[in-house]
Amino acid sequence: QTVVTQEPSFSVSPGGTVTLTCGLNSGSVSTTYYPSWYRQTPGQAPSTLIYNTETRSSGVPDRFSGSILGNKAALTIAGAQADDESDYYCMVYMGNGLWVFGGGTKVTVL
Amino acid sequence: EVQLVESGGGLVQPGGSLRLSCAASGFIFSDYFIEWVRQAPGKGLEWVGRSRTKDASYITDYAASVRGRYTISRDYLQNSLYLQMNSLKTEDTAVYYCVRESEGGKRFWGQGSLVTVSS
């Protein structure tokens, strides 16, 4: 069974840069997996940050960027701010109509 | 304005059934993939399944964890999506989100409906 992997947690200093990754337990994530990234704060529904590997959703600041790094999808947050503290989820398309989420990364800014 | 409003959640006993509804507005319903995503208390997101577009004959796809127990359907006259959940288990307890998907992962989320499976 394919598992989508994410770091469980990350800490970043205010103004710093952090890169979250999204991989597979077997194989590599490429653009054909349409990796996307979502952000969720406690008690709220998720919202889209990045879709189709690197396209920012409307209203998302350009501090957030998506890419492929090596064999994984990546979300980079530059110039981290206090309100970037959230859970971040990646999602990939596995083919045959199926999508799978990663386990999520809790980002702390301190 | 795009809106997705879920309803129908509540408490159900193990082995029971429940049907969730999602009322869509603000966009052409037949042109979009519409999905169900769930989140168990304190856990991550899990993709449940989807209804494809009219051009794709509204074909449905399901995660392995719910295939054979859950059924997704559309009422295109009512602009509504449904999730019929049968043979419910305690591990199906979650907030269920209705989600519009497009352009390779661009998703718009409803606010969710809580389903609790407990005796």
mmCIF file of C-alpha atoms in Angstrom:
data_model
loop_
_atom_site.group_PDB
_atom_site.id
_atom_site.type_symbol
_atom_site.label_atom_id
_atom_site.label_comp_id
_atom_site.label_asym_id
_atom_site.label_seq_id
_atom_site.Cartn_x
_atom_site.Cartn_y
_atom_site.Cartn_z
ATOM 1 C CA GLN A 1 0.000 0.000 0.000
ATOM 2 C CA THR A 2 1.311 3.407 -0.979
ATOM 3 C CA VAL A 3 1.959 5.801 1.877
ATOM 4 C CA VAL A 4 2.509 9.527 1.380
ATOM 5 C CA THR A 5 5.158 10.729 3.807
ATOM 6 C CA GLN A 6 5.547 14.114 5.479
ATOM 7 C CA GLU A 7 7.650 15.327 8.372
ATOM 8 C CA PRO A 8 5.478 15.217 11.529
ATOM 9 C CA SER A 9 6.652 18.621 12.698
ATOM 10 C CA PHE A 10 8.909 21.536 11.898
ATOM 11 C CA SER A 11 9.974 24.577 13.818
ATOM 12 C CA VAL A 12 11.042 27.820 12.158
ATOM 13 C CA SER A 13 12.150 31.193 13.492
ATOM 14 C CA PRO A 14 10.208 34.316 12.575
ATOM 15 C CA GLY A 15 11.576 35.567 9.260
ATOM 16 C CA GLY A 16 13.189 32.227 8.535
ATOM 17 C CA THR A 17 12.651 29.762 5.733
ATOM 18 C CA VAL A 18 11.359 26.216 6.038
ATOM 19 C CA THR A 19 10.873 23.543 3.384
ATOM 20 C CA LEU A 20 8.333 20.783 3.946
ATOM 21 C CA THR A 21 8.499 17.661 1.819
ATOM 22 C CA CYS A 22 6.028 15.126 0.494
ATOM 23 C CA GLY A 23 7.290 11.724 -0.597
ATOM 24 C CA LEU A 24 6.198 8.171 -1.250
ATOM 25 C CA ASN A 25 7.201 5.072 0.687
ATOM 26 C CA SER A 26 7.979 3.521 -2.673
ATOM 27 C CA GLY A 27 8.847 5.624 -5.679
ATOM 28 C CA SER A 28 9.219 9.295 -6.429
ATOM 29 C CA VAL A 29 6.761 12.158 -6.527
ATOM 30 C CA SER A 30 6.771 13.961 -9.872
ATOM 31 C CA THR A 31 4.526 16.498 -11.558
ATOM 32 C CA THR A 32 2.379 13.659 -12.890
ATOM 33 C CA TYR A 33 1.192 13.125 -9.331
ATOM 34 C CA TYR A 34 -0.242 16.686 -9.269
ATOM 35 C CA PRO A 35 1.088 17.347 -5.763
ATOM 36 C CA SER A 36 -0.893 19.945 -3.879
ATOM 37 C CA TRP A 37 -0.626 21.581 -0.478
ATOM 38 C CA TYR A 38 -3.281 22.580 2.030
ATOM 39 C CA ARG A 39 -3.193 24.511 5.241
ATOM 40 C CA GLN A 40 -5.422 23.981 8.256
ATOM 41 C CA THR A 41 -5.661 25.862 11.516
ATOM 42 C CA PRO A 42 -7.440 24.313 14.535
ATOM 43 C CA GLY A 43 -11.195 24.172 14.198
ATOM 44 C CA GLN A 44 -11.174 25.391 10.608
ATOM 45 C CA ALA A 45 -11.631 23.733 7.261
ATOM 46 C CA PRO A 46 -8.480 23.352 5.170
ATOM 47 C CA SER A 47 -7.651 25.789 2.386
ATOM 48 C CA THR A 48 -5.571 25.393 -0.762
ATOM 49 C CA LEU A 49 -2.095 26.892 -0.855
ATOM 50 C CA ILE A 50 -0.492 25.243 -3.876
ATOM 51 C CA TYR A 51 -1.890 22.958 -6.565
ATOM 52 C CA ASN A 52 -0.540 21.218 -9.625
ATOM 53 C CA THR A 53 2.960 21.195 -8.086
ATOM 54 C CA GLU A 54 3.665 24.934 -8.071
ATOM 55 C CA THR A 55 0.550 27.007 -8.801
ATOM 56 C CA ARG A 56 -0.400 29.296 -5.930
ATOM 57 C CA SER A 57 -4.075 29.539 -5.131
ATOM 58 C CA SER A 58 -5.569 33.014 -5.406
ATOM 59 C CA GLY A 59 -4.716 35.225 -2.464
ATOM 60 C CA VAL A 60 -1.799 33.090 -1.291
ATOM 61 C CA PRO A 61 1.316 35.242 -0.731
ATOM 62 C CA ASP A 62 4.373 34.526 -2.852
ATOM 63 C CA ARG A 63 6.224 33.591 0.342
ATOM 64 C CA PHE A 64 4.699 30.171 -0.298
ATOM 65 C CA SER A 65 6.127 28.212 -3.198
ATOM 66 C CA GLY A 66 5.822 24.658 -4.467
ATOM 67 C CA SER A 67 8.366 22.580 -6.318
ATOM 68 C CA ILE A 68 9.842 19.141 -6.886
ATOM 69 C CA LEU A 69 13.071 18.603 -4.949
ATOM 70 C CA GLY A 70 14.794 15.375 -5.830
ATOM 71 C CA ASN A 71 12.203 12.626 -5.510
ATOM 72 C CA LYS A 72 9.723 14.616 -3.421
ATOM 73 C CA ALA A 73 7.295 17.480 -3.709
ATOM 74 C CA ALA A 74 8.203 20.453 -1.557
ATOM 75 C CA LEU A 75 6.498 23.439 0.022
ATOM 76 C CA THR A 76 8.781 26.313 0.955
ATOM 77 C CA ILE A 77 7.689 29.049 3.321
ATOM 78 C CA ALA A 78 9.992 32.050 3.195
ATOM 79 C CA GLY A 79 9.970 34.881 5.708
ATOM 80 C CA ALA A 80 7.895 32.872 8.179
ATOM 81 C CA GLN A 81 5.344 34.799 10.191
ATOM 82 C CA ALA A 82 3.594 33.951 13.430
ATOM 83 C CA ASP A 83 0.304 33.283 11.675
ATOM 84 C CA ASP A 84 1.978 30.656 9.466
ATOM 85 C CA GLU A 85 1.627 28.302 12.425
ATOM 86 C CA SER A 86 -0.667 25.632 11.051
ATOM 87 C CA ASP A 87 -0.916 22.050 9.962
ATOM 88 C CA TYR A 88 0.176 21.560 6.360
ATOM 89 C CA TYR A 89 -0.991 18.633 4.272
ATOM 90 C CA CYS A 90 0.208 17.456 0.923
ATOM 91 C CA MET A 91 -1.892 15.385 -1.428
ATOM 92 C CA VAL A 92 -1.010 13.433 -4.537
ATOM 93 C CA TYR A 93 -2.911 11.765 -7.341
ATOM 94 C CA MET A 94 -2.202 8.047 -7.483
ATOM 95 C CA GLY A 95 -4.010 7.382 -10.751
ATOM 96 C CA ASN A 96 -7.179 5.380 -11.358
ATOM 97 C CA GLY A 97 -9.200 8.190 -9.838
ATOM 98 C CA LEU A 98 -7.569 7.989 -6.414
ATOM 99 C CA TRP A 99 -6.025 10.747 -4.321
ATOM 100 C CA VAL A 100 -4.052 10.280 -1.094
ATOM 101 C CA PHE A 101 -3.110 12.731 1.661
ATOM 102 C CA GLY A 102 0.125 12.771 3.545
ATOM 103 C CA GLY A 103 -0.026 12.605 7.324
ATOM 104 C CA GLY A 104 0.490 16.342 7.722
ATOM 105 C CA THR A 105 3.241 18.553 9.157
ATOM 106 C CA LYS A 106 2.689 20.759 12.173
ATOM 107 C CA VAL A 107 4.662 23.983 11.718
ATOM 108 C CA THR A 108 5.599 26.046 14.753
ATOM 109 C CA VAL A 109 7.009 29.560 14.445
ATOM 110 C CA LEU A 110 9.152 30.500 17.410
ATOM 111 C CA GLU B 1 -19.872 33.150 -4.381
ATOM 112 C CA VAL B 2 -18.936 29.483 -4.228
ATOM 113 C CA GLN B 3 -20.604 27.663 -1.352
ATOM 114 C CA LEU B 4 -20.647 24.060 -0.186
ATOM 115 C CA VAL B 5 -22.892 23.314 2.771
ATOM 116 C CA GLU B 6 -22.862 19.880 4.382
ATOM 117 C CA SER B 7 -25.714 18.475 6.438
ATOM 118 C CA GLY B 8 -26.953 15.188 7.826
ATOM 119 C CA GLY B 9 -24.274 14.410 10.374
ATOM 120 C CA GLY B 10 -25.018 13.048 13.801
ATOM 121 C CA LEU B 11 -24.743 10.073 16.125
ATOM 122 C CA VAL B 12 -25.230 6.579 14.745
ATOM 123 C CA GLN B 13 -24.630 3.137 16.209
ATOM 124 C CA PRO B 14 -21.993 0.771 14.850
ATOM 125 C CA GLY B 15 -23.385 -1.154 11.920
ATOM 126 C CA GLY B 16 -25.861 1.599 11.151
ATOM 127 C CA SER B 17 -26.297 3.889 8.166
ATOM 128 C CA LEU B 18 -26.285 7.626 7.575
ATOM 129 C CA ARG B 19 -26.568 9.886 4.559
ATOM 130 C CA LEU B 20 -24.718 13.168 4.266
ATOM 131 C CA SER B 21 -25.767 15.907 1.876
ATOM 132 C CA CYS B 22 -23.760 18.699 0.288
ATOM 133 C CA ALA B 23 -25.617 21.644 -1.214
ATOM 134 C CA ALA B 24 -23.553 23.454 -3.827
ATOM 135 C CA SER B 25 -24.050 26.959 -5.197
ATOM 136 C CA GLY B 26 -22.156 29.679 -7.003
ATOM 137 C CA PHE B 27 -20.715 27.517 -9.777
ATOM 138 C CA ILE B 28 -21.720 25.119 -12.534
ATOM 139 C CA PHE B 29 -22.118 21.941 -10.525
ATOM 140 C CA SER B 30 -21.766 19.526 -13.421
ATOM 141 C CA ASP B 31 -18.396 20.941 -14.474
ATOM 142 C CA TYR B 32 -16.501 20.009 -11.321
ATOM 143 C CA PHE B 33 -15.231 16.941 -9.520
ATOM 144 C CA ILE B 34 -16.863 16.928 -6.074
ATOM 145 C CA GLU B 35 -15.270 14.924 -3.282
ATOM 146 C CA TRP B 36 -15.708 13.840 0.294
ATOM 147 C CA VAL B 37 -12.747 14.189 2.641
ATOM 148 C CA ARG B 38 -12.856 13.230 6.307
ATOM 149 C CA GLN B 39 -10.859 13.970 9.417
ATOM 150 C CA ALA B 40 -11.063 11.849 12.533
ATOM 151 C CA PRO B 41 -10.757 13.745 15.839
ATOM 152 C CA GLY B 42 -7.174 14.881 16.308
ATOM 153 C CA LYS B 43 -6.031 13.122 13.136
ATOM 154 C CA GLY B 44 -5.082 14.036 9.591
ATOM 155 C CA LEU B 45 -7.111 14.341 6.434
ATOM 156 C CA GLU B 46 -8.308 11.287 4.528
ATOM 157 C CA TRP B 47 -9.673 11.349 0.990
ATOM 158 C CA VAL B 48 -12.900 9.318 0.919
ATOM 159 C CA GLY B 49 -14.042 9.479 -2.681
ATOM 160 C CA ARG B 50 -15.419 11.615 -5.480
ATOM 161 C CA SER B 51 -17.973 12.100 -8.217
ATOM 162 C CA ARG B 52 -16.448 13.023 -11.534
ATOM 163 C CA THR B 53 -17.896 15.608 -13.903
ATOM 164 C CA LYS B 54 -20.868 15.250 -16.233
ATOM 165 C CA ASP B 55 -18.437 14.880 -19.155
ATOM 166 C CA ALA B 56 -16.922 11.932 -17.289
ATOM 167 C CA SER B 57 -20.377 10.447 -16.768
ATOM 168 C CA TYR B 58 -20.314 11.249 -13.050
ATOM 169 C CA ILE B 59 -18.177 8.164 -12.474
ATOM 170 C CA THR B 60 -17.405 7.634 -8.794
ATOM 171 C CA ASP B 61 -14.099 6.661 -7.187
ATOM 172 C CA TYR B 62 -13.525 5.484 -3.613
ATOM 173 C CA ALA B 63 -10.703 5.013 -1.153
ATOM 174 C CA ALA B 64 -10.071 1.387 -0.263
ATOM 175 C CA SER B 65 -11.126 1.991 3.345
ATOM 176 C CA VAL B 66 -14.723 2.780 2.357
ATOM 177 C CA ARG B 67 -15.202 0.994 -0.957
ATOM 178 C CA GLY B 68 -18.239 -1.270 -0.824
ATOM 179 C CA ARG B 69 -19.706 0.536 2.213
ATOM 180 C CA TYR B 70 -20.000 4.115 0.989
ATOM 181 C CA THR B 71 -21.815 5.378 -2.107
ATOM 182 C CA ILE B 72 -21.505 8.835 -3.625
ATOM 183 C CA SER B 73 -24.278 10.197 -5.786
ATOM 184 C CA ARG B 74 -25.350 13.480 -7.358
ATOM 185 C CA ASP B 75 -28.654 15.156 -7.866
ATOM 186 C CA TYR B 76 -27.803 17.573 -10.646
ATOM 187 C CA LEU B 77 -31.252 19.151 -10.551
ATOM 188 C CA GLN B 78 -30.762 20.034 -6.868
ATOM 189 C CA ASN B 79 -27.047 20.798 -7.256
ATOM 190 C CA SER B 80 -26.406 18.383 -4.415
ATOM 191 C CA LEU B 81 -23.930 15.618 -3.641
ATOM 192 C CA TYR B 82 -24.696 12.788 -1.279
ATOM 193 C CA LEU B 83 -22.661 10.307 0.716
ATOM 194 C CA GLN B 84 -24.538 7.189 1.739
ATOM 195 C CA MET B 85 -22.600 5.451 4.509
ATOM 196 C CA ASN B 86 -23.515 1.875 5.454
ATOM 197 C CA SER B 87 -22.075 -0.669 7.876
ATOM 198 C CA LEU B 88 -20.541 2.157 9.878
ATOM 199 C CA LYS B 89 -17.648 1.473 12.220
ATOM 200 C CA THR B 90 -16.349 3.448 15.170
ATOM 201 C CA GLU B 91 -13.293 4.363 13.096
ATOM 202 C CA ASP B 92 -15.579 6.175 10.642
ATOM 203 C CA THR B 93 -16.118 8.857 13.275
ATOM 204 C CA ALA B 94 -14.918 12.086 11.694
ATOM 205 C CA VAL B 95 -15.762 15.482 10.328
ATOM 206 C CA TYR B 96 -16.767 14.968 6.715
ATOM 207 C CA TYR B 97 -15.958 17.756 4.279
ATOM 208 C CA CYS B 98 -17.521 18.313 0.885
ATOM 209 C CA VAL B 99 -14.832 19.562 -1.502
ATOM 210 C CA ARG B 100 -14.820 20.963 -5.036
ATOM 211 C CA GLU B 101 -11.723 19.975 -7.005
ATOM 212 C CA SER B 102 -10.320 21.392 -10.212
ATOM 213 C CA GLU B 103 -7.150 22.143 -12.145
ATOM 214 C CA GLY B 104 -5.066 19.361 -10.667
ATOM 215 C CA GLY B 105 -5.638 19.808 -6.973
ATOM 216 C CA LYS B 106 -7.207 23.224 -6.484
ATOM 217 C CA ARG B 107 -9.789 22.557 -3.783
ATOM 218 C CA PHE B 108 -12.570 24.562 -2.206
ATOM 219 C CA TRP B 109 -13.839 23.136 1.084
ATOM 220 C CA GLY B 110 -17.143 23.235 2.876
ATOM 221 C CA GLN B 111 -17.213 23.675 6.650
ATOM 222 C CA GLY B 112 -17.808 20.024 7.401
ATOM 223 C CA SER B 113 -20.346 17.812 9.170
ATOM 224 C CA LEU B 114 -19.539 15.654 12.196
ATOM 225 C CA VAL B 115 -20.413 11.972 12.117
ATOM 226 C CA THR B 116 -20.067 10.057 15.370
ATOM 227 C CA VAL B 117 -20.299 6.268 15.354
ATOM 228 C CA SER B 118 -20.778 5.029 18.878
ATOM 229 C CA SER B 119 -22.984 2.783 20.926
#
